[in-house]
Short mmCIF file of C-alpha atoms in Angstrom, two decimals:
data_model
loop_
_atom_site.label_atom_id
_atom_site.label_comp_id
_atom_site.label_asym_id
_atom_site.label_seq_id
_atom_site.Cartn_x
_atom_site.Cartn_y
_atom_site.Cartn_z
CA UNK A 203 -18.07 21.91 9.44
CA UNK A 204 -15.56 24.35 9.45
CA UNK A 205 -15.53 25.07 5.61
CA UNK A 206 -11.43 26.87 5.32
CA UNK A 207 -9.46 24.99 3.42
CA UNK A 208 -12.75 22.66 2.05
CA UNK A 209 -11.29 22.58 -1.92
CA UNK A 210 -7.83 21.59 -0.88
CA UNK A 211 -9.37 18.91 1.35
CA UNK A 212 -11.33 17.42 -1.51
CA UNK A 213 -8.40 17.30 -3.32
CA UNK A 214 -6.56 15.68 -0.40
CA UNK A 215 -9.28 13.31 -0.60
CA UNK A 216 -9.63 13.37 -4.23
CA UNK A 217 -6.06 11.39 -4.22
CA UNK A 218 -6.36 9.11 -2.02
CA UNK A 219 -9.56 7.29 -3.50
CA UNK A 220 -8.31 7.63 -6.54
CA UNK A 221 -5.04 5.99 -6.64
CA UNK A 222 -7.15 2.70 -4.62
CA UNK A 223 -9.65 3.52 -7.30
CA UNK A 224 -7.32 3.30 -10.08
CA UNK A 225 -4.90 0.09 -8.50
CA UNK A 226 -8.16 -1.64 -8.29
CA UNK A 227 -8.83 -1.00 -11.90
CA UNK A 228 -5.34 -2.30 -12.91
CA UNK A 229 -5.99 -5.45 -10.85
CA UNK A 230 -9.02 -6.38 -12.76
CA UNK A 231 -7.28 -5.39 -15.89
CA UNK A 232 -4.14 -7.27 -15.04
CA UNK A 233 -6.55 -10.53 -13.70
CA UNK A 234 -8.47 -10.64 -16.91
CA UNK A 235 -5.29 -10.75 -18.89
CA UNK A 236 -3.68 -13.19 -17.32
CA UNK A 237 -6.48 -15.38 -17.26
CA UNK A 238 -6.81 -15.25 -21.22
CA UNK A 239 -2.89 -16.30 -21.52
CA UNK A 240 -3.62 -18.81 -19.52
CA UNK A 241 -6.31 -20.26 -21.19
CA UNK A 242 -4.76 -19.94 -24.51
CA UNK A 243 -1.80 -21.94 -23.84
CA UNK A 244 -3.80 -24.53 -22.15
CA UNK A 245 -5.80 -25.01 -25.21
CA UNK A 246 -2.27 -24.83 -27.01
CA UNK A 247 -1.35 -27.37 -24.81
CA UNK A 248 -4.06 -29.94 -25.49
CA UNK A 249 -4.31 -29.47 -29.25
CA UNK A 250 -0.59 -30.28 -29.05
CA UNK A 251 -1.09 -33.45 -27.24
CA UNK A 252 -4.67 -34.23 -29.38
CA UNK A 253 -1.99 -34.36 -32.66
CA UNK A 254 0.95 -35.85 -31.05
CA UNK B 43 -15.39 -20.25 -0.44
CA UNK B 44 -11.89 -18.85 -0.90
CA UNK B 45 -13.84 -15.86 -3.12
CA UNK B 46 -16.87 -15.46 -1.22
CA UNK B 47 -14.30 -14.58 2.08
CA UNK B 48 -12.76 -12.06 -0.50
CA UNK B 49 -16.16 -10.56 -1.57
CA UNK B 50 -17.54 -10.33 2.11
CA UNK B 51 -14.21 -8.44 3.44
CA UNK B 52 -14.67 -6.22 0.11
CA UNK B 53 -18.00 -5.35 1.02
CA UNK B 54 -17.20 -4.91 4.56
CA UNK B 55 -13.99 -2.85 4.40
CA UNK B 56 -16.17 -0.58 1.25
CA UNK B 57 -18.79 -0.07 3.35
CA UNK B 58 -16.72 0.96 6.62
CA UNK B 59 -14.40 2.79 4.62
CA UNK B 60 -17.81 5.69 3.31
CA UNK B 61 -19.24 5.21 6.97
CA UNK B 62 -16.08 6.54 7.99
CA UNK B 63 -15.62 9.30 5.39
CA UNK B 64 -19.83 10.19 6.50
CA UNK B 65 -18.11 10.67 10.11
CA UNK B 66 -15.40 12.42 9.12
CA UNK B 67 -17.02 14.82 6.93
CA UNK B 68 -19.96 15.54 9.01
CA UNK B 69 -19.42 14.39 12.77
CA UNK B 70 -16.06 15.08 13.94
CA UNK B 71 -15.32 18.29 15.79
CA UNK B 72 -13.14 20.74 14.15
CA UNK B 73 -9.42 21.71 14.19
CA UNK B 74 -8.90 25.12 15.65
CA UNK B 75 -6.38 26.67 13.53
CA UNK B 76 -6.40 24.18 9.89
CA UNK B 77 -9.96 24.27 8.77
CA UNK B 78 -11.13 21.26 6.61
CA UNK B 79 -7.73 20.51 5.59
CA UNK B 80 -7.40 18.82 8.40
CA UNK B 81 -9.26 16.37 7.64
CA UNK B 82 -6.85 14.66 5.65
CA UNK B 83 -4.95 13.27 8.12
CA UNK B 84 -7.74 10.39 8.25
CA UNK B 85 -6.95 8.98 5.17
CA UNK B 86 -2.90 10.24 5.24
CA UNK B 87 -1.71 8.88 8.75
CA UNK B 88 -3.87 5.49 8.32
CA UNK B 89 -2.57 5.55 5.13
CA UNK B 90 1.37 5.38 6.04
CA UNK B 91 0.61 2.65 9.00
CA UNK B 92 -0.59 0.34 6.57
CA UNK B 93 2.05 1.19 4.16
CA UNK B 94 4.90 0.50 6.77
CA UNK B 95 2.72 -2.66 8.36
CA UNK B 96 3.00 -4.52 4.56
CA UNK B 97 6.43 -3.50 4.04
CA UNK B 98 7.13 -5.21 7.90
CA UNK B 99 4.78 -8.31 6.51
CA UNK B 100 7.05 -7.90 3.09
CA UNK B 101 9.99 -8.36 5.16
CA UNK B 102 8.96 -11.35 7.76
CA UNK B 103 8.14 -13.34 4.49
CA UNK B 104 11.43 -12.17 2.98
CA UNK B 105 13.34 -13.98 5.96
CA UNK B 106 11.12 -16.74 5.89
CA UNK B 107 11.75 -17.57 1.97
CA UNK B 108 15.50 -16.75 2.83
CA UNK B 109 15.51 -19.39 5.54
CA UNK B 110 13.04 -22.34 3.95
CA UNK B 111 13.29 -21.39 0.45
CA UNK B 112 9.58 -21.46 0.43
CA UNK B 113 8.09 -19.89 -2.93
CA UNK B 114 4.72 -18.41 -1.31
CA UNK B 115 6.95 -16.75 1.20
CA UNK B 116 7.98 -14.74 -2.17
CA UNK B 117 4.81 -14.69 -3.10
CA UNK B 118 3.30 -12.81 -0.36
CA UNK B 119 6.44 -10.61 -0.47
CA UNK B 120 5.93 -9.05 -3.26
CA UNK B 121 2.18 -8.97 -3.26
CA UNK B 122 2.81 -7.15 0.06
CA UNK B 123 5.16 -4.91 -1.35
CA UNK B 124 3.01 -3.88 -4.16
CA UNK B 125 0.06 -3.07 -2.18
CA UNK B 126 2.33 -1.33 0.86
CA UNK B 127 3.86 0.94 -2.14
CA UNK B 128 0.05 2.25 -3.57
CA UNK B 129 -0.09 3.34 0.19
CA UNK B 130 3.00 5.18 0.28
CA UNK B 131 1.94 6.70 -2.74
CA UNK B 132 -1.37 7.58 -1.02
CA UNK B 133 0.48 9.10 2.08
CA UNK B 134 2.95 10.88 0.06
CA UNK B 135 -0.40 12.36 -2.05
CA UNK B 136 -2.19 13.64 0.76
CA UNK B 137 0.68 14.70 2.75
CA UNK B 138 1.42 17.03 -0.74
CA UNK B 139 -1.91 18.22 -0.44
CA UNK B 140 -2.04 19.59 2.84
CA UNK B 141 1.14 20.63 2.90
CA UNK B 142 0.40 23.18 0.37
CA UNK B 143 -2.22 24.54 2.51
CA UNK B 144 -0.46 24.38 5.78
CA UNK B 145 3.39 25.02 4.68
CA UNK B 146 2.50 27.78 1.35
CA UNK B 147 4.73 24.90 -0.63
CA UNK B 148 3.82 21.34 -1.83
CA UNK B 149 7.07 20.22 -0.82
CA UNK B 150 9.95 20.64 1.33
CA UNK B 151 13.26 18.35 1.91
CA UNK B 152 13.01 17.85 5.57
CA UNK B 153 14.33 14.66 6.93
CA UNK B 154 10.72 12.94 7.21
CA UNK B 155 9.48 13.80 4.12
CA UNK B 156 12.96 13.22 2.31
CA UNK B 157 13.30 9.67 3.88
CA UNK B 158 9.27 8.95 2.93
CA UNK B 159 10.51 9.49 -0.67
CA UNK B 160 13.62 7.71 -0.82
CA UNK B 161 11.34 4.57 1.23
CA UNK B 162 9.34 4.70 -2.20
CA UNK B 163 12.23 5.09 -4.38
CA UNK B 164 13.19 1.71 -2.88
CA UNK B 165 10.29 -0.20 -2.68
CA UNK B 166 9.76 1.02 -5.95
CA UNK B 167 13.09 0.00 -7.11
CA UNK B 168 12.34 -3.53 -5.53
CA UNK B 169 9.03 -3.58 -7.82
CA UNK B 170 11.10 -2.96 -11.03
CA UNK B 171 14.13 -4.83 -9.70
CA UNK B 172 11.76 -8.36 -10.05
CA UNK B 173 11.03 -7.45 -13.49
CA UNK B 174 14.14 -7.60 -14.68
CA UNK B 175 15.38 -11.17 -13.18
CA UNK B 176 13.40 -14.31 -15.09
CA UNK B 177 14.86 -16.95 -13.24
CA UNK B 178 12.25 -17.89 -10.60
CA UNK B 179 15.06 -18.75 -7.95
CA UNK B 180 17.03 -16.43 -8.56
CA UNK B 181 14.72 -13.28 -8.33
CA UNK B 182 13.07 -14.52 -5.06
CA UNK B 183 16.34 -14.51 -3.51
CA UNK B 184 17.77 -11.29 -4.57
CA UNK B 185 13.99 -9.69 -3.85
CA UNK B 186 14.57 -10.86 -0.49
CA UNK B 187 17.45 -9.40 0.45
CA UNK B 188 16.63 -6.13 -1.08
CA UNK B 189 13.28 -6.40 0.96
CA UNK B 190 15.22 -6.28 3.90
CA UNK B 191 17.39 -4.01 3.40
CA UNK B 192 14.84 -1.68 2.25
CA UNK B 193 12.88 -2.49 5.44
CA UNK B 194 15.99 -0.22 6.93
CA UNK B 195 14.72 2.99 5.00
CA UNK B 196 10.79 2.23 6.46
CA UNK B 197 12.61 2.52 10.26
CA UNK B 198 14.45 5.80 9.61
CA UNK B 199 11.24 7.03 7.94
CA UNK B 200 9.51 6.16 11.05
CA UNK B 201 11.89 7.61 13.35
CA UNK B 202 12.53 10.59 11.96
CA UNK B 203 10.40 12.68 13.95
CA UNK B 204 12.33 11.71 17.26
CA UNK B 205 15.67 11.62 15.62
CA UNK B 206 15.65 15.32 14.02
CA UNK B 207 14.14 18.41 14.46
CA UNK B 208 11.35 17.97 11.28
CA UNK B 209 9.02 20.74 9.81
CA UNK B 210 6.63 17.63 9.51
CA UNK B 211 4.37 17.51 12.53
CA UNK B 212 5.82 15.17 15.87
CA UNK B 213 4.06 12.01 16.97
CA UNK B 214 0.68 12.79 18.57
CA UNK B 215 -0.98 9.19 18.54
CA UNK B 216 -0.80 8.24 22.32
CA UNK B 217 0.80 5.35 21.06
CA UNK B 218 3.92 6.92 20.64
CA UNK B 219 3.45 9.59 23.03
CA UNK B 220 3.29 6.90 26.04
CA UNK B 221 -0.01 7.43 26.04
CA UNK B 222 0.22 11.51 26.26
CA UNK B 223 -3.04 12.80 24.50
CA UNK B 224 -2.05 15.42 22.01
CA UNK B 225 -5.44 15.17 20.20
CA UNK B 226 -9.07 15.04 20.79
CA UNK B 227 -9.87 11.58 21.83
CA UNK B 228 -12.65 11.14 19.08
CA UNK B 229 -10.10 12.47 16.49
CA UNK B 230 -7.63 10.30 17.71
CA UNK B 231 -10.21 7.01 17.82
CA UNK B 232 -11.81 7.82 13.96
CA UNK B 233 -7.90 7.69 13.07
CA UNK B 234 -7.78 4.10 14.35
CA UNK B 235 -10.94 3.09 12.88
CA UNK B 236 -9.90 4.34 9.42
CA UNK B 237 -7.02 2.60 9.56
CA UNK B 238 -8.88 -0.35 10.13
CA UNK B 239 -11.00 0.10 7.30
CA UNK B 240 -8.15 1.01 5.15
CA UNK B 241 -6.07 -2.05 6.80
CA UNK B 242 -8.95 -4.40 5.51
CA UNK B 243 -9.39 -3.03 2.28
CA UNK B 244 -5.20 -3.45 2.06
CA UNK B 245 -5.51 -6.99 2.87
CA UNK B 246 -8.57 -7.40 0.07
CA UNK B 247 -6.44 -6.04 -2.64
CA UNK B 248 -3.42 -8.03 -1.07
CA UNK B 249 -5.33 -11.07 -1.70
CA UNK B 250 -5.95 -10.41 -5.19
CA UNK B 251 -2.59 -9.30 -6.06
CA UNK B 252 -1.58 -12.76 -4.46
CA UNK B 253 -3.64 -14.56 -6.35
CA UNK B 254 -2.32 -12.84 -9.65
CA UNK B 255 0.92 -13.89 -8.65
CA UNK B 256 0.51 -17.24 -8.26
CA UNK B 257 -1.43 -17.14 -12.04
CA UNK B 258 1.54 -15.49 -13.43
CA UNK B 259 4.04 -18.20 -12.52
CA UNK B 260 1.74 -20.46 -13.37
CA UNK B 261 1.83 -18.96 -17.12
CA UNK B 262 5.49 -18.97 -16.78
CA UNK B 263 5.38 -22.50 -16.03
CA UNK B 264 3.10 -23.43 -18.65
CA UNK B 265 5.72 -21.04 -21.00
CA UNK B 266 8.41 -23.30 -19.93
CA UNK B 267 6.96 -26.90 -20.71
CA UNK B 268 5.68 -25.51 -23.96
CA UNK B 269 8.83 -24.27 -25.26
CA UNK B 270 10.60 -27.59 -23.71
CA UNK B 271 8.37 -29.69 -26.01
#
């Protein structure tokens, strides 16, 4: 391979995977959150309707 | 099942995706005058088609909510428009990149580039737009029409090349050449097949982003009936 250039192209490269690297991460992040609120106000929920 | 479908297009578009960059890096011939830096272009132009492809998908569902006031219709939207604005990012990124190499300057206001930006601006204006609306209703139907309308600003983006003279390189995929070949046919076919493997790995993280969606108004519903009681 024509090696001109090769450092610039890494970083070029560099960018892309990281960004889909990085979304991906907040994804997970994001899931994982959202599945904790939701279980807390379900369990909320149900103690609410155990005392009522 | 639904996850298993997920996990198996995860795997497949993961493992395409460092086949491709294996071919890339090591197979394909290479550009006379740009050295490596060319190479960029596989992850940049692939990188803008599936950007503008959500943002068309965004818009389809846009109508369609507009028209049957279906929820999911919103619900793809934005998950669409999410994932179609990491792209833009991407293909702004890269473009950066090798314009620094090719141009002496990261950056220059020609009428492609300028429109690219001002396409994210929007979509990322759209993004922060939902935020700020909490009826359900109300948001989806504004979000819509913004879609559209933003959907403008991915045309002119598109057609800038042929409308002005740009410093950004013309069209060169035979697609929109009529099929004139500007580029080494197995340059020109690893650019397809990238964007295939990029396309797939869009739709994965689509999915997921969709599925967060729907647990998020979810929450809010559960929000809703616990404050009511």
């Amino acid at each position: 391979m024509d090696e001109r250039n090769f450092q610039f192209m890494f970083y070029g490269f560099a960018v892309a995977w990281f960004l889909l690297a990085a979304y991906l991460l907040t994804l997970v992040a994001r899931e994982s959150k959202l599945r904790k609120e939701v279980d807390t106000l379900k369990r909320m929920l149900e103690e609410r309707e155990n005392k009522g | 099942m639904k996850t298993k479908i997920l996990m198996a297009m995860a795997l497949f578009s993961g493992l395409y995706l460092v086949r491709n960059l294996y071919v890339i890096l090591l197979q394909l011939p290479d550009e006379a005058a740009q050295g490596a830096i060319y190479r960029i272009m596989y992850f940049h132009v692939p990188g803008w088609i599936t950007s503008f492809s959500a943002y068309f998908l965004a818009a389809v569902a846009s109508i369609y909510y507009l028209v049957k006031r279906d929820s999911r219709a919103d619900e793809f939207a934005v998950a669409l428009t999410e994932v179609g604005t990491i792209f833009t990012m991407l293909g702004l990124g890269t473009g950066m990149v090798w314009a620094r190499i090719i141009w002496g300057v990261w950056w220059v206001w020609d009428p492609r580039l300028t429109w690219a930006f001002i396409c994210f601006l929007i979509y990322a204006g759209y993004l922060l737009l939902r935020k700020t609306i909490d009826e359900p209703g109300q948001r989806a139907r504004i979000a819509a029409v913004v879609s559209l309308f933003a959907f403008v600003s991915v045309v002119i983006t598109y057609k800038s090349i042929d409308w002005w003279r740009t410093q950004h390189p013309g069209a060169v995929l035979s697609f929109r050449t009529g099929g004139e070949q500007r580029m080494d046919p197995a340059m020109e076919h690893m650019l397809f097949q990238n964007w295939f493997a990029l396309t797939a790995f869009a739709g994965v993280i689509m999915m997921l982003r969709l599925g967060q969606e729907r647990m998020q108004r979810e929450l809010d519903a559960l929000r809703r009936y616990t404050h009511n009681l």
